[in-house]
Short mmCIF file of C-alpha atoms and ligand atoms in Angstrom, two decimals:
data_model
loop_
_atom_site.label_atom_id
_atom_site.label_comp_id
_atom_site.label_asym_id
_atom_site.label_seq_id
_atom_site.Cartn_x
_atom_site.Cartn_y
_atom_site.Cartn_z
CA MET O 435 -10.12 -1.58 21.44
CA ALA O 436 -11.03 1.61 19.60
CA LYS O 437 -13.71 2.19 16.97
CA TYR O 438 -14.84 4.93 14.62
CA VAL O 439 -18.34 6.30 15.10
CA ILE O 440 -19.71 8.04 12.01
CA ASN O 441 -22.96 9.95 11.55
CA GLY O 442 -23.55 9.89 7.81
CA LYS O 443 -25.03 12.14 5.17
CA ASN O 444 -22.76 15.16 5.60
CA ARG O 445 -21.47 16.61 2.31
CA LEU O 446 -17.67 16.86 2.16
CA GLU O 447 -16.32 20.35 1.42
CA GLY O 448 -12.91 22.02 1.54
CA ALA O 449 -9.40 20.68 0.99
CA VAL O 450 -7.47 17.62 2.11
CA THR O 451 -3.71 17.10 1.88
CA ILE O 452 -2.53 13.64 0.96
CA SER O 453 0.33 12.07 2.95
CA GLY O 454 3.40 10.22 1.71
CA ALA O 455 2.73 6.84 0.08
CA LYS O 456 2.51 3.98 2.56
CA ASN O 457 3.64 1.33 0.09
CA ALA O 458 6.64 3.44 -0.92
CA ALA O 459 7.58 4.28 2.68
CA VAL O 460 7.49 0.66 3.83
CA ALA O 461 10.02 -0.20 1.10
CA ILE O 462 12.22 2.90 1.27
CA LEU O 463 12.77 2.71 5.04
CA PRO O 464 14.18 -0.86 4.95
CA ALA O 465 16.10 0.10 1.79
CA ALA O 466 18.05 2.49 4.02
CA LEU O 467 19.76 -0.68 5.30
CA LEU O 468 21.71 -0.64 2.03
CA VAL O 469 23.10 2.81 2.74
CA SER O 470 26.29 3.56 4.65
CA GLY O 471 25.50 7.02 5.91
CA LYS O 472 22.57 9.18 6.91
CA CYS O 473 19.31 9.10 4.92
CA ARG O 474 16.94 11.98 5.38
CA VAL O 475 13.54 10.71 4.21
CA GLU O 476 10.80 13.33 3.90
CA ASN O 477 7.01 12.97 3.55
CA VAL O 478 6.95 9.78 5.66
CA PRO O 479 3.36 8.97 6.72
CA ASP O 480 2.70 8.78 10.45
CA ILE O 481 1.01 5.36 10.40
CA SER O 482 1.45 2.25 12.51
CA ASP O 483 3.16 0.18 9.75
CA VAL O 484 5.91 2.82 9.55
CA HIS O 485 6.35 2.85 13.34
CA ILE O 486 6.67 -0.94 13.44
CA LEU O 487 9.30 -0.87 10.69
CA LEU O 488 11.31 1.81 12.46
CA GLU O 489 11.14 -0.28 15.67
CA ILE O 490 12.50 -3.27 13.75
CA LEU O 491 15.33 -1.21 12.26
CA LYS O 492 16.23 0.33 15.63
CA ASP O 493 16.26 -3.10 17.20
CA ILE O 494 18.94 -4.33 14.76
CA GLY O 495 21.12 -1.27 15.31
CA ALA O 496 19.81 1.59 13.17
CA GLU O 497 19.78 5.15 14.50
CA VAL O 498 16.35 6.62 13.88
CA SER O 499 14.85 10.00 14.61
CA TRP O 500 11.49 11.54 13.63
CA GLU O 501 11.13 15.22 12.99
CA ASP O 502 7.72 16.86 13.43
CA ASN O 503 7.15 17.51 9.73
CA GLY O 504 7.11 13.86 8.64
CA THR O 505 10.87 13.60 8.14
CA VAL O 506 12.76 10.54 9.32
CA ILE O 507 16.54 10.57 9.72
CA LEU O 508 17.85 7.04 9.43
CA ASP O 509 21.43 5.91 9.82
CA CYS O 510 21.91 2.18 9.29
CA THR O 511 25.73 2.35 9.14
CA GLY O 512 26.04 0.62 12.52
CA VAL O 513 23.50 -2.15 11.91
CA THR O 514 24.92 -5.57 12.65
CA GLY O 515 21.81 -7.69 13.22
CA THR O 516 20.55 -9.90 10.42
CA LYS O 517 17.75 -11.53 12.47
CA PRO O 518 15.04 -8.91 12.95
CA ASP O 519 12.68 -9.47 15.89
CA PRO O 520 10.12 -12.04 14.63
CA GLU O 521 7.34 -10.65 16.82
CA LEU O 522 7.62 -7.26 15.13
CA VAL O 523 8.20 -8.72 11.66
CA CYS O 524 4.97 -10.76 11.95
CA LYS O 525 2.94 -7.63 12.57
CA MET O 526 3.14 -6.37 8.99
CA ARG O 527 3.26 -7.48 5.39
CA ALA O 528 6.03 -5.25 4.07
CA SER O 529 8.58 -6.64 6.53
CA TYR O 530 9.45 -8.98 3.64
CA TYR O 531 11.62 -6.13 2.28
CA LEU O 532 14.05 -6.81 5.13
CA MET O 533 14.97 -10.02 3.30
CA GLY O 534 16.23 -8.34 0.13
CA ALA O 535 17.90 -5.46 1.96
CA LEU O 536 19.73 -7.65 4.51
CA LEU O 537 20.79 -10.15 1.84
CA SER O 538 22.31 -7.39 -0.28
CA ARG O 539 24.16 -5.69 2.58
CA PHE O 540 25.22 -8.64 4.77
CA HIS O 541 24.90 -11.57 2.36
CA LYS O 542 22.71 -13.31 4.91
CA ALA O 543 19.32 -12.87 6.54
CA HIS O 544 17.00 -14.71 8.90
CA VAL O 545 13.56 -13.13 8.67
CA ALA O 546 10.21 -14.36 10.01
CA LEU O 547 7.38 -14.69 7.51
CA PRO O 548 5.37 -11.49 7.20
CA GLY O 549 1.92 -10.81 8.70
CA GLY O 550 -0.37 -7.90 7.83
CA CYS O 551 -3.64 -7.97 5.91
CA ASN O 552 -4.71 -11.51 5.12
CA PHE O 553 -7.43 -10.84 2.55
CA ALA O 554 -6.02 -13.64 0.37
CA SER O 555 -3.28 -16.21 0.25
CA ARG O 556 -0.22 -14.04 -0.31
CA PRO O 557 2.74 -16.23 -1.32
CA ILE O 558 6.31 -14.91 -1.59
CA ASP O 559 7.61 -17.59 -3.94
CA GLN O 560 8.60 -14.99 -6.56
CA HIS O 561 10.72 -13.12 -4.00
CA ILE O 562 12.45 -16.40 -3.13
CA LYS O 563 12.89 -17.30 -6.80
CA GLY O 564 14.66 -13.96 -7.25
CA PHE O 565 16.96 -14.44 -4.24
CA ARG O 566 17.87 -17.95 -5.45
CA ALA O 567 18.63 -16.64 -8.94
CA LEU O 568 20.99 -14.11 -7.34
CA GLY O 569 22.88 -17.06 -5.83
CA ALA O 570 21.35 -17.31 -2.35
CA ARG O 571 20.89 -20.61 -0.59
CA VAL O 572 17.38 -20.20 0.83
CA VAL O 573 15.83 -22.33 3.55
CA GLU O 574 12.12 -21.74 4.04
CA THR O 575 10.09 -23.08 6.94
CA GLU O 576 6.55 -22.29 8.05
CA GLU O 577 7.97 -19.61 10.31
CA TYR O 578 10.96 -17.99 8.67
CA VAL O 579 13.22 -17.57 5.64
CA ASN O 580 16.96 -18.10 6.12
CA MET O 581 19.43 -17.04 3.45
CA LYS O 582 23.16 -17.21 2.92
CA PRO O 583 25.40 -17.35 -0.16
CA GLY O 584 25.14 -20.54 -2.24
CA PRO O 585 28.20 -22.40 -3.60
CA ASN O 586 28.82 -19.87 -6.40
CA GLY O 587 28.35 -16.76 -4.26
CA LEU O 588 25.93 -13.89 -4.77
CA LYS O 589 25.88 -11.98 -8.06
CA GLY O 590 23.59 -10.30 -10.58
CA ALA O 591 21.26 -12.47 -12.68
CA ARG O 592 18.38 -12.36 -15.16
CA ILE O 593 15.03 -13.09 -13.51
CA THR O 594 11.66 -13.41 -15.21
CA LEU O 595 8.81 -13.17 -12.73
CA ASP O 596 6.02 -15.72 -13.23
CA VAL O 597 3.45 -13.22 -11.95
CA VAL O 598 3.57 -9.44 -11.89
CA SER O 599 4.42 -8.85 -8.24
CA VAL O 600 5.01 -5.45 -6.65
CA GLY O 601 6.70 -6.94 -3.59
CA ALA O 602 8.96 -9.32 -5.54
CA THR O 603 10.03 -6.57 -7.97
CA MET O 604 11.00 -4.23 -5.12
CA ASN O 605 12.65 -6.95 -3.03
CA ILE O 606 14.80 -8.13 -5.94
CA ILE O 607 15.77 -4.53 -6.78
CA MET O 608 17.00 -4.11 -3.19
CA ALA O 609 18.77 -7.47 -3.11
CA ALA O 610 20.64 -6.75 -6.35
CA CYS O 611 21.82 -3.24 -5.47
CA LEU O 612 25.07 -4.15 -3.72
CA LEU O 613 25.83 -7.42 -5.55
CA PRO O 614 28.47 -7.58 -8.27
CA GLY O 615 27.25 -7.67 -11.87
CA LYS O 616 24.04 -6.83 -13.64
CA THR O 617 20.52 -7.96 -12.71
CA VAL O 618 17.60 -7.80 -15.10
CA ILE O 619 14.02 -8.28 -13.84
CA GLU O 620 11.59 -9.15 -16.62
CA ASN O 621 7.78 -9.00 -16.19
CA ALA O 622 8.37 -6.49 -13.41
CA ALA O 623 5.52 -4.59 -11.77
CA LYS O 624 5.21 -0.90 -12.73
CA GLU O 625 3.51 0.72 -9.73
CA PRO O 626 4.50 4.31 -8.84
CA HIS O 627 6.11 3.13 -5.60
CA ILE O 628 8.54 0.95 -7.59
CA VAL O 629 9.75 4.06 -9.40
CA ASP O 630 9.93 5.83 -6.03
CA LEU O 631 12.10 3.09 -4.50
CA ALA O 632 14.42 3.15 -7.54
CA ASN O 633 14.65 6.96 -7.36
CA PHE O 634 15.49 6.78 -3.65
CA LEU O 635 18.21 4.18 -4.22
CA ASN O 636 19.62 6.04 -7.24
CA THR O 637 19.76 9.23 -5.14
CA MET O 638 21.90 7.24 -2.67
CA GLY O 639 24.22 6.07 -5.49
CA ALA O 640 22.58 2.94 -6.95
CA HIS O 641 22.44 2.20 -10.70
CA ILE O 642 18.85 1.23 -11.49
CA SER O 643 17.12 1.88 -14.79
CA GLY O 644 13.76 0.97 -16.27
CA ALA O 645 11.70 1.22 -13.06
CA GLY O 646 8.11 1.88 -14.11
CA THR O 647 8.47 -0.41 -17.16
CA ASP O 648 8.28 -4.20 -17.21
CA THR O 649 12.08 -4.54 -17.46
CA VAL O 650 14.16 -3.21 -14.58
CA LYS O 651 17.98 -3.28 -14.76
CA ILE O 652 20.26 -2.99 -11.76
CA THR O 653 24.03 -2.73 -11.99
CA GLY O 654 25.51 -3.54 -8.59
CA VAL O 655 27.64 -0.92 -6.84
CA GLU O 656 30.03 -1.37 -3.91
CA LYS O 657 28.46 1.16 -1.65
CA LEU O 658 25.52 3.53 -1.27
CA THR O 659 26.02 6.76 0.61
CA GLY O 660 23.49 9.00 2.34
CA GLY O 661 21.27 11.76 1.02
CA THR O 662 17.85 13.39 1.14
CA TYR O 663 14.73 12.02 -0.51
CA ALA O 664 11.00 12.87 -0.41
CA ILE O 665 8.44 10.07 -0.76
CA ILE O 666 5.69 10.48 -3.39
CA PRO O 667 2.07 11.16 -2.38
CA ASP O 668 -0.12 8.13 -1.64
CA GLN O 669 -2.17 7.14 -4.69
CA ILE O 670 -4.51 4.93 -2.66
CA GLU O 671 -5.06 7.42 0.16
CA ALA O 672 -5.93 10.04 -2.48
CA GLY O 673 -8.22 7.53 -4.22
CA THR O 674 -9.93 6.80 -0.90
CA TYR O 675 -10.74 10.49 -0.30
CA ILE O 676 -11.93 10.81 -3.91
CA ALA O 677 -14.24 7.81 -3.44
CA ALA O 678 -15.47 9.32 -0.16
CA VAL O 679 -16.44 12.56 -1.93
CA ALA O 680 -18.04 10.55 -4.74
CA ALA O 681 -20.17 8.55 -2.30
CA ALA O 682 -21.02 11.23 0.27
CA GLY O 683 -21.33 14.05 -2.28
CA GLY O 684 -19.41 17.30 -2.10
CA ASN O 685 -16.68 19.45 -3.59
CA VAL O 686 -13.12 18.85 -2.32
CA LEU O 687 -9.64 19.87 -3.43
CA VAL O 688 -7.38 16.83 -2.98
CA GLN O 689 -3.90 18.34 -2.58
CA ASN O 690 -0.41 16.86 -2.85
CA VAL O 691 -1.18 14.24 -5.51
CA ILE O 692 0.41 13.27 -8.80
CA PRO O 693 -2.64 13.49 -11.09
CA LYS O 694 -1.09 11.04 -13.60
CA HIS O 695 -1.04 8.34 -10.90
CA MET O 696 -4.74 8.95 -10.30
CA ASP O 697 -5.95 8.55 -13.92
CA CYS O 698 -6.76 4.85 -13.51
CA ILE O 699 -9.08 5.72 -10.60
CA THR O 700 -10.56 9.05 -11.69
CA SER O 701 -11.39 7.77 -15.21
CA LYS O 702 -13.72 5.15 -13.67
CA LEU O 703 -15.34 7.56 -11.23
CA GLU O 704 -15.82 10.00 -14.09
CA GLU O 705 -17.87 7.29 -15.82
CA MET O 706 -19.96 7.21 -12.63
CA GLY O 707 -20.71 10.93 -12.90
CA VAL O 708 -18.00 12.48 -10.70
CA GLU O 709 -16.34 15.61 -12.10
CA PHE O 710 -12.58 16.19 -11.84
CA ILE O 711 -10.41 19.24 -12.51
CA ASN O 712 -6.69 18.42 -12.60
CA TYR O 713 -4.05 20.90 -11.43
CA ASP O 714 -0.27 20.35 -11.30
CA ASP O 715 -0.34 18.66 -7.90
CA ALA O 716 -4.01 18.69 -6.91
CA ILE O 717 -7.39 17.45 -8.12
CA GLN O 718 -10.74 19.13 -7.53
CA VAL O 719 -13.42 16.47 -6.99
CA ILE O 720 -17.06 17.43 -7.49
CA SER O 721 -19.85 14.95 -6.86
CA GLU O 722 -23.28 16.56 -6.99
CA GLY O 723 -25.83 14.17 -8.46
CA GLN O 724 -26.76 10.49 -8.50
CA LEU O 725 -23.83 8.12 -9.22
CA GLN O 726 -24.17 5.97 -12.34
CA PRO O 727 -23.25 2.27 -12.57
CA THR O 728 -20.07 1.12 -14.30
CA THR O 729 -17.76 -1.84 -14.89
CA VAL O 730 -14.35 -2.11 -13.20
CA LYS O 731 -11.66 -4.77 -13.44
CA THR O 732 -8.66 -4.52 -11.12
CA ARG O 733 -5.24 -4.85 -12.74
CA PRO O 734 -1.60 -4.14 -11.91
CA TYR O 735 -0.59 -0.50 -12.61
CA PRO O 736 -1.52 1.33 -14.82
CA GLY O 737 -4.81 -0.54 -14.39
CA PHE O 738 -7.40 0.06 -11.70
CA PRO O 739 -5.69 -0.84 -8.37
CA THR O 740 -6.91 -3.78 -6.32
CA ASP O 741 -6.33 -1.56 -3.28
CA MET O 742 -9.25 0.62 -4.50
CA GLN O 743 -11.63 -2.30 -5.12
CA ALA O 744 -13.53 -2.01 -1.84
CA GLN O 745 -13.84 1.78 -1.97
CA VAL O 746 -15.29 1.80 -5.50
CA CYS O 747 -17.63 -1.03 -4.48
CA VAL O 748 -19.23 1.35 -1.97
CA CYS O 749 -19.80 3.90 -4.75
CA MET O 750 -21.36 1.18 -6.90
CA SER O 751 -23.63 0.18 -3.99
CA ILE O 752 -25.43 3.51 -4.20
CA ALA O 753 -25.33 3.97 -8.00
CA ASP O 754 -28.46 4.13 -10.11
CA GLY O 755 -28.32 0.62 -11.61
CA THR O 756 -26.18 -2.52 -11.69
CA SER O 757 -22.36 -2.45 -11.74
CA ARG O 758 -19.83 -5.24 -12.27
CA LEU O 759 -16.58 -5.34 -10.31
CA THR O 760 -14.00 -7.97 -11.25
CA GLU O 761 -10.93 -8.73 -9.13
CA SER O 762 -7.96 -10.13 -10.99
CA VAL O 763 -5.13 -9.72 -8.45
CA TYR O 764 -6.51 -11.11 -5.15
CA GLU O 765 -9.60 -13.21 -5.84
CA THR O 766 -10.80 -13.54 -2.27
CA ARG O 767 -10.65 -9.85 -1.50
CA PHE O 768 -14.45 -9.38 -1.68
CA PHE O 769 -14.92 -11.50 1.43
CA GLY O 770 -13.18 -8.90 3.59
CA TYR O 771 -16.06 -6.41 3.39
CA CYS O 772 -19.05 -7.45 1.26
CA THR O 773 -20.91 -9.09 4.15
CA GLU O 774 -20.37 -5.94 6.23
CA LEU O 775 -21.61 -3.73 3.38
CA ALA O 776 -24.63 -6.01 2.95
CA SER O 777 -25.48 -5.43 6.62
CA MET O 778 -25.71 -1.73 5.69
CA GLY O 779 -28.17 -2.52 2.90
CA ALA O 780 -25.86 -3.07 -0.09
CA ASP O 781 -26.94 -5.67 -2.65
CA ILE O 782 -23.82 -7.55 -3.76
CA LEU O 783 -23.78 -10.92 -5.48
CA ILE O 784 -20.36 -12.52 -5.70
CA ASN O 785 -19.87 -14.86 -8.61
CA GLY O 786 -16.25 -16.10 -8.63
CA LYS O 787 -13.97 -13.20 -9.46
CA THR O 788 -16.86 -10.82 -10.15
CA ALA O 789 -19.22 -8.96 -7.85
CA ILE O 790 -22.52 -7.82 -9.30
CA ILE O 791 -23.70 -4.80 -7.38
CA THR O 792 -27.25 -3.51 -7.62
CA GLY O 793 -27.25 0.10 -6.49
CA GLN O 794 -29.61 1.09 -3.65
CA SER O 795 -31.07 4.51 -3.02
CA ASN O 796 -29.53 4.50 0.47
CA LEU O 797 -27.26 2.59 2.82
CA GLN O 798 -28.15 2.41 6.53
CA GLY O 799 -25.76 2.82 9.43
CA ALA O 800 -24.74 -0.40 11.21
CA VAL O 801 -22.05 -1.85 13.46
CA VAL O 802 -19.41 -3.26 11.11
CA ARG O 803 -15.93 -4.68 11.41
CA ALA O 804 -12.80 -3.83 9.41
CA ASN O 805 -11.17 -7.07 8.31
CA ASP O 806 -8.27 -5.45 6.47
CA LEU O 807 -6.91 -1.98 5.70
CA ARG O 808 -8.79 -1.14 2.49
CA ALA O 809 -11.93 -3.01 3.55
CA GLY O 810 -11.93 -0.77 6.63
CA ALA O 811 -11.51 2.35 4.49
CA ALA O 812 -14.51 1.26 2.41
CA LEU O 813 -16.67 0.83 5.52
CA ILE O 814 -15.81 4.37 6.58
CA ILE O 815 -16.89 5.66 3.16
CA ALA O 816 -20.10 3.65 3.48
CA GLY O 817 -20.67 5.20 6.91
CA LEU O 818 -20.17 8.71 5.50
CA ALA O 819 -22.74 8.03 2.77
CA ALA O 820 -25.26 6.11 4.92
CA GLU O 821 -28.29 7.30 6.84
CA GLY O 822 -27.82 7.13 10.60
CA THR O 823 -24.86 6.01 12.69
CA THR O 824 -22.16 3.54 11.65
CA GLU O 825 -19.64 2.07 14.05
CA VAL O 826 -16.50 0.63 12.47
CA GLU O 827 -14.71 -1.79 14.78
CA ASN O 828 -11.27 -3.38 14.51
CA ILE O 829 -9.75 -0.12 13.35
CA HIS O 830 -6.14 -1.09 14.01
CA TYR O 831 -6.11 -2.30 10.38
CA ILE O 832 -7.14 1.15 9.16
CA GLU O 833 -4.54 2.88 11.31
CA ARG O 834 -1.86 0.81 9.59
CA GLY O 835 -2.25 2.93 6.48
CA TYR O 836 -4.19 6.20 6.90
CA GLU O 837 -2.49 9.17 8.53
CA HIS O 838 -4.70 11.49 10.66
CA LEU O 839 -7.85 10.05 9.11
CA VAL O 840 -10.32 11.46 11.64
CA GLU O 841 -8.75 14.93 11.55
CA LYS O 842 -8.71 15.01 7.75
CA LEU O 843 -12.35 13.88 7.38
CA THR O 844 -13.55 16.16 10.17
CA ALA O 845 -11.94 19.15 8.44
CA LEU O 846 -14.02 18.24 5.36
CA GLY O 847 -17.22 18.37 7.41
CA ALA O 848 -17.64 14.68 8.19
CA ASP O 849 -19.05 13.65 11.56
CA ILE O 850 -16.55 10.98 12.64
CA ARG O 851 -15.05 10.27 16.05
CA ARG O 852 -12.50 7.79 17.33
CA VAL O 853 -13.90 6.23 20.47
CA GLU O 854 -12.05 3.95 22.91
CA ASP O 855 -14.40 1.08 23.73
C1 UD1 R 1055 1.45 -5.02 -2.72
C2 UD1 R 1055 0.82 -3.99 -1.81
C3 UD1 R 1055 -0.66 -4.26 -1.64
C4 UD1 R 1055 -1.35 -4.41 -2.99
C5 UD1 R 1055 -0.60 -5.38 -3.88
C6 UD1 R 1055 -1.13 -5.39 -5.31
C7 UD1 R 1055 2.65 -3.38 -0.37
C8 UD1 R 1055 3.24 -3.46 0.99
N1 UD1 R 1055 1.50 -4.03 -0.54
O1 UD1 R 1055 1.30 -6.28 -2.06
O2 UD1 R 1055 -1.21 -3.18 -0.91
O3 UD1 R 1055 -2.66 -4.90 -2.79
O4 UD1 R 1055 0.79 -5.01 -3.96
O5 UD1 R 1055 -1.07 -4.12 -5.86
O6 UD1 R 1055 3.17 -2.74 -1.25
N2 UD1 R 1055 2.18 -13.35 -5.96
C9 UD1 R 1055 2.65 -14.63 -6.06
N3 UD1 R 1055 3.91 -14.88 -5.59
C10 UD1 R 1055 4.69 -13.93 -5.04
C11 UD1 R 1055 4.20 -12.63 -4.93
C12 UD1 R 1055 2.93 -12.36 -5.39
O7 UD1 R 1055 1.96 -15.52 -6.57
O8 UD1 R 1055 5.82 -14.23 -4.66
C13 UD1 R 1055 0.83 -13.03 -6.45
C14 UD1 R 1055 -0.11 -12.59 -5.34
O9 UD1 R 1055 -0.75 -13.69 -4.75
C15 UD1 R 1055 -1.07 -11.69 -6.10
C16 UD1 R 1055 -0.19 -11.06 -7.18
O10 UD1 R 1055 0.94 -11.88 -7.30
O11 UD1 R 1055 -2.07 -12.46 -6.73
C17 UD1 R 1055 0.28 -9.65 -6.86
O12 UD1 R 1055 0.87 -9.61 -5.57
P1 UD1 R 1055 1.97 -8.52 -5.19
O13 UD1 R 1055 2.00 -7.47 -6.23
O14 UD1 R 1055 3.24 -9.22 -4.86
O15 UD1 R 1055 1.37 -7.92 -3.85
P2 UD1 R 1055 2.17 -7.51 -2.55
O16 UD1 R 1055 3.53 -7.03 -2.91
O17 UD1 R 1055 2.04 -8.54 -1.49
#
């Protein structure tokens, strides 16, 4: 078991380069199953979730190679397996994308239910609703989902999602790509990684329009062929470094970002007193004085992302006054880290969907435990801002989604080490 040991109170200075988006990569790599030919995918983050996915794909017959510069060459032409290894599938959340991709390509799939971060009940009923609307006969058990064509075969359909779901929108896009006819997804999610998946598939020959709006249209094609595609920068990784600078203080150039994707995060931190200068593909973050309290409500994109809830909570914990943080996507998400933050001196009162955070002049180092990916990222930020030494345990969650975290923070002047226990 490894842990991060952080000595806090170092200002962050210099530049950090953001990696490719985790939530785009974990969809685009399985989407390569739809392609007959070689996909060259650039800007792939070197994180454990990506490695697990590539293992799964290799295991069912894909040819996979990594190049040093974050490029993955994937050829799924020879894939025959439609039952990915359940032990690997259970290790991560995004393995649910194998369902849509295998259904589209092979018209059948037998996929174990996904694992990953369990900060809330995370149903996949909207994914299943979509597959059924496309004509699949779906059998669900407590362990797996099995799909094959229903009596009328598989074809495009109109689907209105009951809730705005990132995963369901992307899974249905994949499932519809190679089916005859037109599919329309209403009440679709609009996150940047949905646009990225659609751009990847369109580069390979798919006909998808409207990604990034709440209506996505897919006209099925017979075949996708190979090509080259570069994944967008990670909005949440960038937001995490921005929150780290906000909390620890400093002046950092966050490079390789799409500033438009960051507006929902930077606008809130600006209210807290952080200064931002936007460039074409970089943001200068300056945090010199005392943070001010604010009010944040998480929302699907273009709202404030739930995946930044925990990181902004740390900033609120050291602001000069009382902040309110309301979660509207995953209600139980506070429980993943608030007790840990409280052990560092934070004053957080959870009242249903809202946390009321009374800012403290300082947090104190403590031994804390990461209970999920973003909760873990927040504890690292708390450790950077706190007096004394913080030990963050259970870091396998954090390594699921942050590439070269220790190296990047160390280059900014942080005192952080990865220690094998
Ligand atoms: C994705 C992200 C995750 C992020 C979340 C919300 C990936 C791999 N993960 O997760 O980091 O926190 O989006 O931005 O991209 N829901 C249902 N039924 C469904 C699907 C979802 O009720 O079939 C509900 C969920 O419980 C939740 C809301 O819809 O309340 C949004 O979930 P969704 O957008 O699907 O999240 P994920 O795709 O699992």
